Amino acid sequence: MRLKTILFFTLFFSLQIIAGKVIKNPEIEYRARWMTITEIELTKEATIIRGTLGQGSSIINNTVLRDRNSGKEYKFLRVEGIKAHEQAVDGTTCSVYFEPLDAEVKELNYIEVGNNMLGNYYGIKLQSKTKQSKREVANSGAREVNPESLDFDYYMSQPYTPNTKWHFSNLPYKSAFEGGKAQIKIHIKKLPKEIANMVASATARVTNQITRQEETIFANIDENNSFTLDLNLPYPQSIYINSFGNLFITPGDTLEMFTTIETAPDNRGPRFKTFRSKGESAVINTLLPKLIEKYGKNEYNYKEASEMIAKGKDAVQPVLERWANQANEIIADEEFRQALINSPLSTFGKDIVMMSAVTNKCIEVEDVMSNYQSNQYTQTQSEDGSVKLEMNPNYVPLDYDLVYGILLKNKDLIFNNALVLCEFSQWVFVNRTLYSQMLNKWNNDRDEHGYIINQYRCDDYGMAGTFMNDLWLSQHIVFDMERTQKDDKLGQLGEYRSVRLDYIANKVGESLAGIQNIKVAQTITNEFRNFVKSTEIGTEEIGTGWTEEQEALWNKIVSPYKGNLLLLDFWNMGCGPCRSGMMSQKKIVEELKDEPVKFLYINTINEKDDSEKWMGEKNIKGEHIYITNEEWKQFQTMINFQGIPRCVLVGKNGKLIERDFDITSASEIGELIKRF
């Protein structure tokens, strides 16, 4: 009896202690960005979560607290300081009440039922954050620098010898760059078990802007919550990594990134992202964004730009001229130059930062000009997916000569500089410039009836001989070679095969005559050798080199339809061209319904409900297939694609024929059924 009494009072007092507990700044493994939890109070009547809300955030009543160990849930009761579902202004304080916790609860998850899992809180410990003692910090620092301390100030404090004679130049890069192998390791800190499967893999995109060819690299997460991506780089460049953004790396380097999937409160990337490397890649990744933010004169805002464009030329023209002048001002900014001199960056690193700042400004100019120019036409889409364009009678063209005239004051530094291959925006500056009026303006010769008899590219801005013109020539001739290779493989050249092959040979010669950069010329020469080889001996079925896991995935999708020619169409609901293409294919699918051909529309499983609804409403026939996000990433690596729509042609034997196929007509597919 006495023992029972002791146990009763022990339990009673322990419950009393827990019920009266207040935890300041609780330790949390994973934090969503919409609320900063500052305090947890445990009472007999409720569990109270106190904190401050971010701009536009709200407390919704379908939330629960979940014991991380047992899974038991504690219901939402009420909220004070703001009404449920009401949007908050930044810094709004509130108290959210839930049912009281049981005594044995040690860790909680704050769950919004049915919402995005990344918007929850995981591993809320019922204890305040512990601070390391000075001795502990000193001891840990003596063994190894904490990766989270590898910030801007850390790298700026490293010893260096300032090169006071440094000026931004294109001279060191006249021969472009050498390529080589490199490695990126991504370490995810504080990855909760509940959402680990959401980042189970990563894909990286390596681009060669000389040929506009891309390679997709895939990696699974390991037991240490890390990814290792082995790259083969054509030159130093910014690599896009799915879910982690752009990372700059040079051939021969090993770059490590330490990050979290927690989003920063301002929604600008993760809460922290730090780097270390054998070479200079870590320093560039760390310093470049901060220096551009300070000296890059960034004014672009999508909403404001859209409103400005809607007002017409008189609103847009002066802004474009100011931005073009700002690109020149960045180059001439002595304060910026001194900041780069007084940094541990090498000459190459300094040039990369400067080039990235300048091209970022040029991208702003081209984006607005391109969006403004799109108002030249109005378009309407018919039920069958076709688009009708009509001239906009209110459209007034911009004065391109004036804007480009300003930028061309630094033509050699901006447009005749191989550093454009390496700058931080990855492919954006090159893409915007090559398709701008500066490099892609055409004139037509017409006969007496007004028909076009000849079309030729103009050089109104004196771009011949520049590196950007080299890229224009190289990308276009590689595209012509790839198109011809594809048509030859599919048997579509017919009696004009020899004429087409002669055309390519002559076109390569013309392009090489106009290319100034040795690296670009060598690349095109090698591409032409491969082209000649493929058209002389033909090409075997592709697809070798896949892993066993990838082969199994391929067979899972393809095997049920063997004996049919297959068209695998990768799409999603957010892709307008995807849906438009599916609409335009409806007639083709109907015409071929009795033929040995299948149309496989492939999307991710998380879009299944919306996809099925839309496809049902639009009567989209064919096979509707849904795969996981991880399987989608695997296909991106196997097929080597990033953007969609992407259609893949597969033979009746289940072997991959063409990675990038355009569906044009039922008769064309009929011929392919006979051939393959």
XYZ file of C-alpha atoms in Angstrom:
676
model
C 0.000 0.000 0.000
C 2.825 2.349 0.926
C 4.579 1.583 -2.389
C 1.405 2.386 -4.360
C 1.067 5.655 -2.448
C 4.659 6.633 -3.264
C 4.156 5.791 -6.943
C 0.924 7.794 -7.023
C 2.517 10.922 -5.549
C 5.601 10.547 -7.764
C 3.395 10.405 -10.863
C 1.212 13.235 -9.562
C 4.138 15.582 -8.969
C 5.783 14.669 -12.300
C 2.547 15.536 -14.080
C 2.377 18.788 -12.163
C 5.935 19.692 -13.221
C 5.225 18.903 -16.870
C 1.921 20.743 -16.828
C 3.541 23.910 -15.531
C 6.495 23.865 -17.908
C 7.440 26.792 -20.187
C 10.017 26.109 -22.919
C 11.679 29.215 -24.345
C 13.043 28.995 -27.917
C 12.529 25.242 -28.201
C 14.981 23.135 -30.149
C 13.401 22.124 -33.478
C 14.846 19.722 -36.032
C 12.920 21.108 -39.038
C 11.135 24.459 -39.131
C 8.674 25.704 -41.725
C 9.092 29.360 -42.686
C 5.603 30.712 -42.014
C 5.951 30.956 -38.209
C 8.824 31.380 -35.786
C 8.002 29.369 -32.652
C 9.331 31.279 -29.649
C 7.737 29.447 -26.712
C 5.777 26.378 -25.691
C 3.729 26.330 -22.487
C 2.317 23.123 -21.036
C -0.757 23.481 -18.803
C -3.425 21.109 -17.540
C -5.936 22.641 -19.931
C -3.863 23.057 -23.103
C -0.556 22.936 -24.940
C 0.162 26.491 -26.102
C 2.459 27.223 -29.073
C 3.494 30.888 -29.178
C 5.303 32.631 -32.004
C 5.369 35.293 -34.714
C 3.883 34.915 -38.186
C 5.430 35.884 -41.507
C 3.769 38.151 -44.064
C 0.623 36.534 -45.498
C 0.795 33.501 -43.199
C -2.179 32.193 -41.261
C -3.188 29.690 -38.610
C -5.593 27.111 -39.954
C -7.794 24.884 -37.842
C -6.913 21.558 -39.491
C -3.647 21.417 -37.552
C -2.669 18.878 -34.906
C 0.250 18.198 -32.622
C 1.547 14.657 -33.144
C 3.712 12.707 -30.728
C 6.750 11.872 -32.851
C 7.214 8.480 -31.190
C 3.695 7.110 -30.722
C 1.882 9.030 -33.457
C -0.892 10.102 -31.066
C -2.522 13.386 -32.104
C -3.654 16.342 -29.993
C -6.402 18.434 -31.533
C -6.439 22.151 -32.310
C -8.572 24.148 -29.845
C -8.289 27.825 -30.747
C -5.890 30.640 -31.650
C -5.389 34.022 -29.967
C -3.837 37.148 -31.486
C -5.303 36.489 -34.922
C -8.402 34.784 -36.303
C -8.101 31.323 -37.806
C -7.416 31.478 -41.588
C -6.801 35.244 -41.438
C -3.662 36.402 -43.274
C -1.122 38.050 -41.006
C 1.166 41.014 -41.456
C 4.832 40.294 -40.860
C 5.632 39.905 -37.148
C 2.094 39.202 -35.916
C 2.282 37.424 -32.565
C -0.141 34.625 -31.775
C -0.821 31.746 -29.394
C -2.149 28.454 -30.765
C -3.947 26.161 -28.288
C -4.035 22.363 -28.562
C -5.186 19.598 -26.247
C -2.852 18.995 -23.268
C -0.028 16.543 -23.832
C 0.460 13.251 -22.064
C 3.365 13.091 -19.630
C 5.522 10.745 -21.713
C 5.672 13.032 -24.801
C 9.232 14.196 -25.503
C 9.095 15.314 -29.149
C 6.302 16.758 -31.279
C 5.439 17.329 -34.913
C 3.198 20.310 -35.778
C 1.141 19.047 -38.705
C -1.214 20.805 -41.131
C -3.313 17.804 -42.145
C -3.497 17.296 -45.909
C -1.161 20.174 -46.792
C 2.372 20.251 -48.174
C 4.590 18.171 -45.887
C 7.382 20.744 -46.173
C 5.092 23.246 -44.435
C 5.132 21.351 -41.135
C 7.414 21.363 -38.088
C 9.242 18.158 -37.176
C 11.161 17.215 -34.073
C 9.982 19.964 -31.696
C 11.793 19.015 -28.521
C 10.232 19.912 -25.204
C 13.446 21.591 -24.111
C 15.121 24.898 -24.840
C 18.055 25.172 -27.220
C 21.328 24.340 -25.547
C 24.284 26.617 -26.034
C 27.809 25.291 -26.363
C 30.282 26.492 -23.786
C 33.284 28.499 -24.976
C 35.465 25.479 -24.262
C 33.231 23.215 -26.392
C 33.295 25.703 -29.255
C 37.065 26.032 -28.998
C 37.558 22.269 -28.898
C 35.277 21.643 -31.889
C 37.026 24.401 -33.836
C 40.425 22.903 -33.083
C 39.428 19.654 -34.759
C 37.563 20.986 -37.809
C 35.899 24.200 -38.910
C 32.128 23.946 -38.517
C 30.730 23.894 -42.091
C 27.955 26.288 -41.050
C 30.606 28.930 -40.270
C 32.002 28.934 -43.833
C 30.226 32.171 -44.679
C 31.081 35.389 -46.525
C 33.049 36.830 -43.609
C 35.022 33.604 -43.163
C 36.285 33.553 -46.744
C 36.872 37.305 -46.875
C 39.108 36.938 -43.814
C 41.372 34.367 -45.465
C 44.928 35.508 -46.269
C 45.533 36.810 -49.808
C 47.855 39.065 -51.775
C 45.852 41.920 -53.346
C 46.437 42.462 -57.061
C 45.993 46.218 -57.251
C 46.542 46.180 -61.019
C 43.532 43.959 -61.681
C 40.979 45.232 -64.199
C 38.142 43.283 -65.789
C 39.371 41.844 -69.103
C 38.560 39.324 -71.819
C 42.198 38.732 -72.823
C 42.923 35.649 -70.623
C 39.966 33.801 -72.196
C 40.621 34.117 -75.926
C 41.035 30.340 -76.235
C 38.050 29.565 -73.989
C 38.605 26.884 -71.327
C 39.653 23.316 -70.770
C 37.216 20.746 -69.460
C 37.628 17.882 -67.021
C 36.025 15.811 -64.301
C 34.625 17.354 -61.120
C 32.509 16.305 -58.166
C 29.758 17.941 -56.142
C 28.778 16.620 -52.719
C 25.616 17.931 -51.071
C 25.179 17.341 -47.347
C 21.668 17.930 -45.972
C 21.650 18.854 -42.312
C 18.694 18.153 -40.034
C 16.692 16.044 -42.480
C 13.623 14.703 -40.644
C 12.754 11.051 -41.222
C 9.168 12.083 -42.040
C 10.145 13.898 -45.249
C 13.408 12.168 -46.173
C 11.734 10.500 -49.159
C 10.958 13.934 -50.644
C 14.673 14.477 -51.316
C 15.677 10.872 -51.923
C 17.512 11.791 -55.135
C 18.993 14.740 -56.989
C 19.706 15.503 -60.643
C 22.339 17.855 -62.017
C 22.399 19.417 -65.478
C 25.743 19.960 -67.204
C 25.501 22.200 -70.267
C 27.818 22.783 -73.198
C 26.738 26.113 -74.672
C 29.064 25.673 -77.656
C 26.822 22.855 -78.892
C 23.787 23.489 -76.647
C 23.963 19.879 -75.571
C 23.068 18.843 -72.034
C 23.773 15.891 -69.788
C 21.655 14.954 -66.774
C 23.382 13.253 -63.820
C 21.415 11.344 -61.176
C 22.348 10.510 -57.569
C 20.513 8.827 -54.693
C 20.817 10.081 -51.137
C 23.113 7.948 -48.960
C 22.937 6.896 -45.312
C 24.577 10.185 -44.274
C 21.903 12.278 -46.023
C 24.370 13.252 -48.743
C 24.424 13.225 -52.547
C 27.536 12.694 -54.658
C 27.365 13.876 -58.271
C 30.243 12.988 -60.594
C 30.464 15.463 -63.471
C 32.287 15.698 -66.767
C 32.569 19.440 -67.449
C 33.337 20.970 -70.853
C 34.510 24.128 -69.019
C 34.011 25.897 -65.641
C 30.322 26.572 -65.235
C 27.288 27.002 -63.051
C 25.488 23.660 -62.673
C 21.750 23.517 -62.032
C 20.897 20.899 -59.396
C 17.259 20.012 -58.946
C 15.937 21.360 -55.601
C 19.277 23.046 -54.788
C 19.703 25.706 -57.502
C 22.875 26.776 -59.308
C 26.344 25.842 -58.044
C 29.544 27.037 -59.685
C 32.359 24.510 -60.125
C 35.604 24.297 -62.062
C 37.022 21.160 -63.708
C 39.234 19.209 -61.320
C 37.557 20.552 -58.185
C 35.508 18.811 -55.497
C 32.827 21.104 -54.102
C 30.877 20.363 -50.931
C 27.661 22.166 -50.070
C 26.170 22.035 -46.571
C 22.521 23.000 -46.509
C 19.046 22.264 -45.215
C 15.691 21.860 -46.891
C 14.236 24.327 -44.395
C 13.195 27.487 -46.218
C 14.436 30.830 -44.917
C 11.778 33.086 -43.339
C 12.085 35.537 -46.256
C 11.474 32.626 -48.681
C 14.805 33.322 -50.408
C 16.383 29.903 -50.499
C 17.278 27.595 -47.603
C 18.011 28.804 -44.066
C 21.697 28.272 -44.673
C 23.930 27.191 -47.549
C 27.701 27.016 -47.129
C 30.547 25.632 -49.217
C 34.036 24.241 -49.046
C 36.229 22.857 -51.822
C 39.730 21.819 -52.794
C 39.958 24.652 -55.326
C 38.290 28.045 -55.646
C 34.722 26.877 -56.300
C 33.614 27.324 -52.664
C 34.967 30.879 -52.473
C 33.224 31.870 -55.713
C 29.893 30.324 -54.643
C 30.067 32.141 -51.296
C 31.260 35.589 -52.354
C 29.569 35.984 -55.735
C 25.904 36.307 -54.613
C 26.757 38.829 -51.870
C 28.944 40.965 -54.112
C 26.360 41.003 -56.901
C 23.643 41.894 -54.396
C 25.723 44.880 -53.268
C 27.170 46.083 -56.578
C 24.932 44.550 -59.252
C 22.369 47.401 -59.453
C 19.504 44.905 -59.569
C 16.136 46.620 -60.132
C 14.170 43.858 -61.840
C 10.805 42.962 -60.357
C 8.498 40.767 -62.443
C 5.260 42.379 -61.289
C 6.559 45.925 -61.746
C 8.040 45.017 -65.143
C 4.691 43.591 -66.294
C 2.878 46.742 -65.199
C 5.472 48.875 -66.977
C 5.141 46.878 -70.216
C 1.351 47.274 -70.112
C 1.822 51.067 -70.171
C 3.623 50.913 -73.512
C 6.835 52.131 -75.117
C 7.006 55.496 -73.357
C 7.230 53.716 -69.995
C 9.594 50.943 -71.110
C 12.142 52.726 -73.323
C 13.737 55.015 -70.689
C 14.032 52.163 -68.189
C 15.832 49.975 -70.724
C 18.244 52.790 -71.507
C 18.929 53.314 -67.797
C 19.543 49.604 -67.253
C 21.865 49.431 -70.275
C 23.851 52.334 -68.828
C 23.953 50.550 -65.484
C 25.630 47.533 -67.114
C 28.458 49.859 -68.184
C 28.492 51.531 -64.774
C 29.061 48.152 -63.077
C 32.205 47.634 -65.143
C 33.444 51.159 -64.353
C 32.517 51.050 -60.645
C 35.790 51.678 -58.796
C 34.252 50.702 -55.455
C 33.269 47.339 -56.914
C 36.760 46.906 -58.380
C 38.378 47.636 -55.018
C 36.035 45.183 -53.280
C 37.167 42.472 -55.694
C 40.824 43.421 -55.286
C 40.415 43.205 -51.508
C 39.054 39.681 -51.677
C 40.799 36.284 -51.760
C 39.481 35.652 -55.295
C 41.954 34.821 -58.043
C 41.983 36.839 -61.274
C 39.594 34.260 -62.757
C 37.325 34.488 -59.686
C 37.239 38.284 -59.859
C 36.414 38.171 -63.571
C 33.623 35.626 -62.979
C 31.984 37.834 -60.344
C 32.210 40.914 -62.564
C 30.927 39.045 -65.624
C 28.017 37.613 -63.637
C 27.031 41.068 -62.349
C 27.116 42.571 -65.848
C 25.289 39.729 -67.591
C 22.639 39.747 -64.871
C 21.910 43.356 -65.807
C 21.853 42.479 -69.515
C 19.370 39.680 -68.783
C 17.037 42.245 -67.206
C 17.221 44.325 -70.395
C 16.555 41.365 -72.710
C 13.755 39.960 -70.540
C 11.795 43.198 -70.656
C 12.434 43.690 -74.377
C 11.345 40.129 -75.135
C 8.195 40.382 -73.008
C 7.363 43.731 -74.568
C 7.868 42.344 -78.073
C 5.456 39.486 -77.348
C 2.693 42.116 -77.308
C 3.234 42.554 -81.051
C 0.694 39.791 -81.602
C -2.474 38.659 -79.908
C -3.183 34.944 -79.874
C -6.224 32.760 -79.417
C -6.239 28.997 -78.977
C -8.865 26.815 -80.611
C -10.409 23.691 -79.111
C -8.115 21.485 -81.228
C -5.051 23.124 -79.670
C -4.080 25.250 -82.680
C -3.057 28.864 -82.048
C -4.074 31.837 -84.191
C -1.853 34.946 -84.209
C -3.018 38.414 -85.179
C -1.166 41.715 -85.274
C -1.776 44.033 -82.329
C -2.765 47.410 -83.834
C -1.670 49.274 -80.668
C 1.870 47.886 -80.671
C 4.681 50.478 -80.960
C 8.197 48.993 -81.447
C 11.057 49.901 -79.138
C 14.189 51.712 -80.261
C 16.563 48.727 -80.176
C 19.399 50.700 -81.764
C 19.499 53.099 -78.839
C 19.501 50.373 -76.162
C 22.061 48.160 -77.897
C 24.176 51.174 -78.770
C 24.648 51.794 -75.048
C 25.579 48.170 -74.284
C 27.984 47.956 -77.220
C 30.229 50.599 -75.683
C 31.691 47.594 -73.846
C 31.243 45.108 -76.684
C 34.565 43.325 -76.171
C 34.096 42.869 -72.434
C 30.479 41.722 -72.611
C 29.901 40.101 -76.002
C 33.410 39.090 -77.067
C 34.296 37.327 -73.853
C 34.372 33.540 -73.384
C 33.522 34.116 -69.710
C 29.876 34.116 -70.818
C 30.200 30.322 -70.684
C 30.972 30.482 -66.972
C 28.848 33.307 -65.544
C 26.452 32.426 -62.739
C 23.080 32.527 -64.530
C 24.111 29.281 -66.266
C 22.527 29.439 -69.738
C 20.217 32.446 -69.401
C 22.445 35.264 -70.696
C 23.641 33.232 -73.687
C 20.098 32.173 -74.565
C 18.639 35.682 -74.256
C 21.430 37.243 -76.316
C 21.561 34.663 -79.121
C 17.838 35.035 -79.723
C 17.809 38.820 -79.427
C 17.634 41.384 -82.219
C 21.360 41.869 -81.736
C 22.256 38.444 -83.151
C 19.066 37.018 -84.594
C 17.744 39.676 -86.964
C 16.801 38.524 -90.460
C 16.008 40.201 -93.780
C 14.105 38.728 -96.715
C 14.546 39.060 -100.467
C 11.214 38.837 -102.262
C 10.220 38.343 -105.885
C 7.831 40.530 -107.831
C 4.883 38.660 -106.309
C 6.048 39.280 -102.750
C 7.166 35.719 -102.079
C 10.326 35.182 -100.041
C 13.106 33.823 -102.274
C 16.038 34.305 -99.889
C 16.503 34.934 -96.185
C 19.722 36.142 -94.607
C 20.911 37.210 -91.183
C 21.774 40.860 -90.653
C 24.724 42.185 -88.682
C 23.343 45.610 -87.850
C 25.262 45.746 -84.574
C 28.718 44.615 -85.711
C 28.669 41.284 -83.858
C 30.686 39.372 -86.496
C 33.933 38.205 -84.956
C 32.636 38.249 -81.378
C 32.461 35.218 -79.119
C 28.672 35.479 -78.969
C 28.551 35.266 -82.758
C 30.780 32.166 -82.554
C 28.213 30.584 -80.223
C 25.365 31.510 -82.580
C 27.145 29.836 -85.489
C 28.166 26.760 -83.489
C 24.749 26.144 -81.942
C 22.954 26.447 -85.269
C 25.256 24.129 -87.217
C 25.136 21.529 -84.429
C 21.338 21.759 -84.473
C 21.355 21.186 -88.272
C 23.646 18.163 -87.867
C 21.514 16.657 -85.099
C 18.313 17.232 -87.084
C 19.826 15.568 -90.135
C 21.130 12.628 -88.082
C 17.675 12.121 -86.617
C 15.911 12.291 -89.983
C 18.470 9.896 -91.456
C 17.979 7.401 -88.636
C 14.210 7.569 -89.051
C 14.488 7.140 -92.832
C 12.987 10.542 -93.563
C 15.649 11.962 -95.934
C 14.576 9.803 -98.831
C 15.868 10.726 -102.299
C 17.238 14.024 -100.942
C 19.703 12.329 -98.586
C 22.844 13.145 -100.575
C 21.686 16.740 -101.078
C 21.109 17.151 -97.341
C 24.500 15.672 -96.452
C 26.250 17.983 -98.928
C 24.370 20.931 -97.476
C 25.639 20.076 -93.980
C 29.240 19.767 -95.203
C 29.051 23.169 -96.902
C 27.331 24.721 -93.893
C 30.057 23.450 -91.556
C 32.681 25.041 -93.808
C 30.823 28.379 -93.839
C 30.403 28.311 -90.063
C 34.055 27.510 -89.387
C 35.066 30.406 -91.658
C 33.132 32.776 -89.406
C 34.229 31.329 -86.027
C 37.156 33.090 -84.349
C 37.596 31.139 -81.104
C 39.863 28.084 -81.422
C 37.981 26.043 -78.800
C 34.658 26.598 -80.565
C 36.169 25.707 -83.952
C 37.684 22.494 -82.549
C 34.352 21.513 -80.997
C 32.483 21.941 -84.294
C 35.152 20.003 -86.175
C 34.775 17.079 -83.737
C 30.986 17.223 -84.011
C 31.251 17.035 -87.799
C 33.561 14.005 -87.590
C 30.963 12.226 -85.461
C 28.239 13.277 -87.876
C 30.090 11.845 -90.884
C 30.755 8.600 -89.021
C 27.112 8.178 -88.007
C 25.773 8.822 -91.521
C 28.318 6.446 -93.091
C 27.821 3.419 -90.836
C 24.460 4.197 -89.231
C 23.672 4.191 -85.515
C 22.742 1.282 -83.308
C 19.787 1.301 -80.963
C 20.574 3.561 -78.009
C 20.006 3.008 -74.337
C 23.133 1.136 -73.265
C 24.862 2.346 -70.137
C 21.741 2.313 -67.971
C 21.973 0.814 -64.504
C 20.035 -2.326 -63.565
C 17.580 -0.116 -61.689
C 17.063 2.059 -64.775
C 16.672 -0.978 -67.064
C 14.036 -2.348 -64.684
C 12.157 0.958 -64.721
C 12.267 1.053 -68.516
C 10.923 -2.488 -68.795
C 8.210 -1.743 -66.243
C 6.811 1.006 -68.481
C 7.556 -0.443 -71.931
C 7.176 -4.230 -71.633
C 3.340 -4.298 -71.401
C 3.178 -2.712 -74.864
C 5.836 -4.681 -76.773
C 4.848 -5.388 -80.336
C 3.702 -1.785 -80.756
C 5.568 1.315 -81.813
C 5.524 3.502 -78.691
C 5.489 7.246 -78.197
C 6.284 8.155 -74.586
C 5.069 11.707 -73.932
C 6.409 13.198 -70.660
C 4.169 16.049 -69.460
C 2.520 17.736 -66.480
C -0.483 19.942 -65.814
C 1.577 23.113 -65.382
C 3.013 22.823 -68.906
C 0.824 24.709 -71.404
C 2.676 23.403 -74.495
C 2.246 19.861 -73.147
C -1.524 20.164 -72.941
C -1.695 21.999 -76.264
C 0.332 19.236 -77.917
C -1.926 16.530 -76.501
C -4.961 18.375 -77.832
C -3.438 18.650 -81.312
C -2.561 14.918 -81.273
C -6.153 13.800 -80.648
C -6.885 13.438 -84.371
C -3.666 11.478 -84.954
C -4.409 9.107 -82.065
C -7.899 8.494 -83.450
C -6.626 7.814 -86.995
C -4.118 5.252 -85.696
C -6.344 3.497 -83.156
C -6.311 0.229 -85.139
C -2.556 0.296 -85.852
C 0.256 -1.266 -83.748
C 1.150 2.020 -82.063
C 0.525 3.257 -78.543
C 0.648 6.771 -77.114
C 1.857 6.711 -73.505
C 1.216 9.965 -71.621
C 3.515 9.918 -68.572
C 3.069 12.194 -65.551
C 3.890 12.032 -61.839
C 1.574 10.258 -59.412
C 1.006 13.403 -57.340
C -0.786 14.993 -60.336
C -2.971 11.976 -61.094
C -6.317 13.351 -59.887
C -6.015 16.691 -61.707
C -4.578 15.004 -64.812
C -7.346 12.427 -65.031
C -9.973 15.128 -64.637
C -8.498 17.273 -67.411
C -7.848 14.345 -69.756
C -11.369 13.129 -69.210
C -12.861 16.543 -69.957
C -10.743 16.874 -73.117
C -11.233 13.230 -74.155
C -7.500 12.516 -74.390
C -7.139 8.920 -75.548
C -4.027 6.809 -75.095
C -2.340 5.159 -72.135
C -2.263 7.326 -68.987
C 0.757 6.361 -66.871
C 1.777 7.842 -63.507
C 5.205 7.435 -61.934
C 6.862 8.608 -58.727
C 9.034 11.722 -58.529
C 12.087 9.469 -58.144
C 11.168 7.534 -61.283
C 10.697 10.822 -63.133
C 14.229 11.889 -62.155
C 15.551 8.539 -63.330
C 13.908 9.053 -66.718
C 15.436 12.526 -66.922
C 18.849 10.889 -66.609
C 18.087 7.996 -68.959
C 16.515 10.116 -71.687
C 18.684 13.126 -70.840
C 16.038 15.833 -70.594
C 15.026 18.633 -68.254
C 12.265 20.536 -70.013
C 8.917 19.213 -71.191
C 7.050 18.307 -73.320
C 9.423 15.540 -74.333
C 8.344 12.716 -76.642
C 10.429 9.532 -76.908
C 10.156 7.035 -79.784
C 10.427 3.323 -78.916
C 10.507 0.375 -81.350
C 8.211 -2.645 -81.323
C 11.008 -4.588 -79.620
C 10.962 -2.185 -76.671
C 14.284 -0.547 -77.584
C 14.807 3.216 -77.499
C 15.012 4.727 -80.993
C 14.869 8.510 -80.502
C 15.073 10.587 -77.321
C 13.477 13.723 -78.781
C 10.736 13.038 -81.315
C 8.181 15.432 -82.811
C 4.748 14.017 -83.585
C 3.687 15.666 -86.853
C 1.222 13.439 -88.714
C -0.454 10.029 -88.777
C 1.177 9.224 -92.125
C 4.664 9.861 -90.703
C 3.995 7.512 -87.789
C 2.567 4.969 -90.246
C 5.911 4.914 -92.065
C 7.745 4.468 -88.758
C 5.501 1.506 -87.888
C 6.708 -0.186 -91.088
C 10.382 0.735 -90.487
C 10.627 -0.215 -86.824
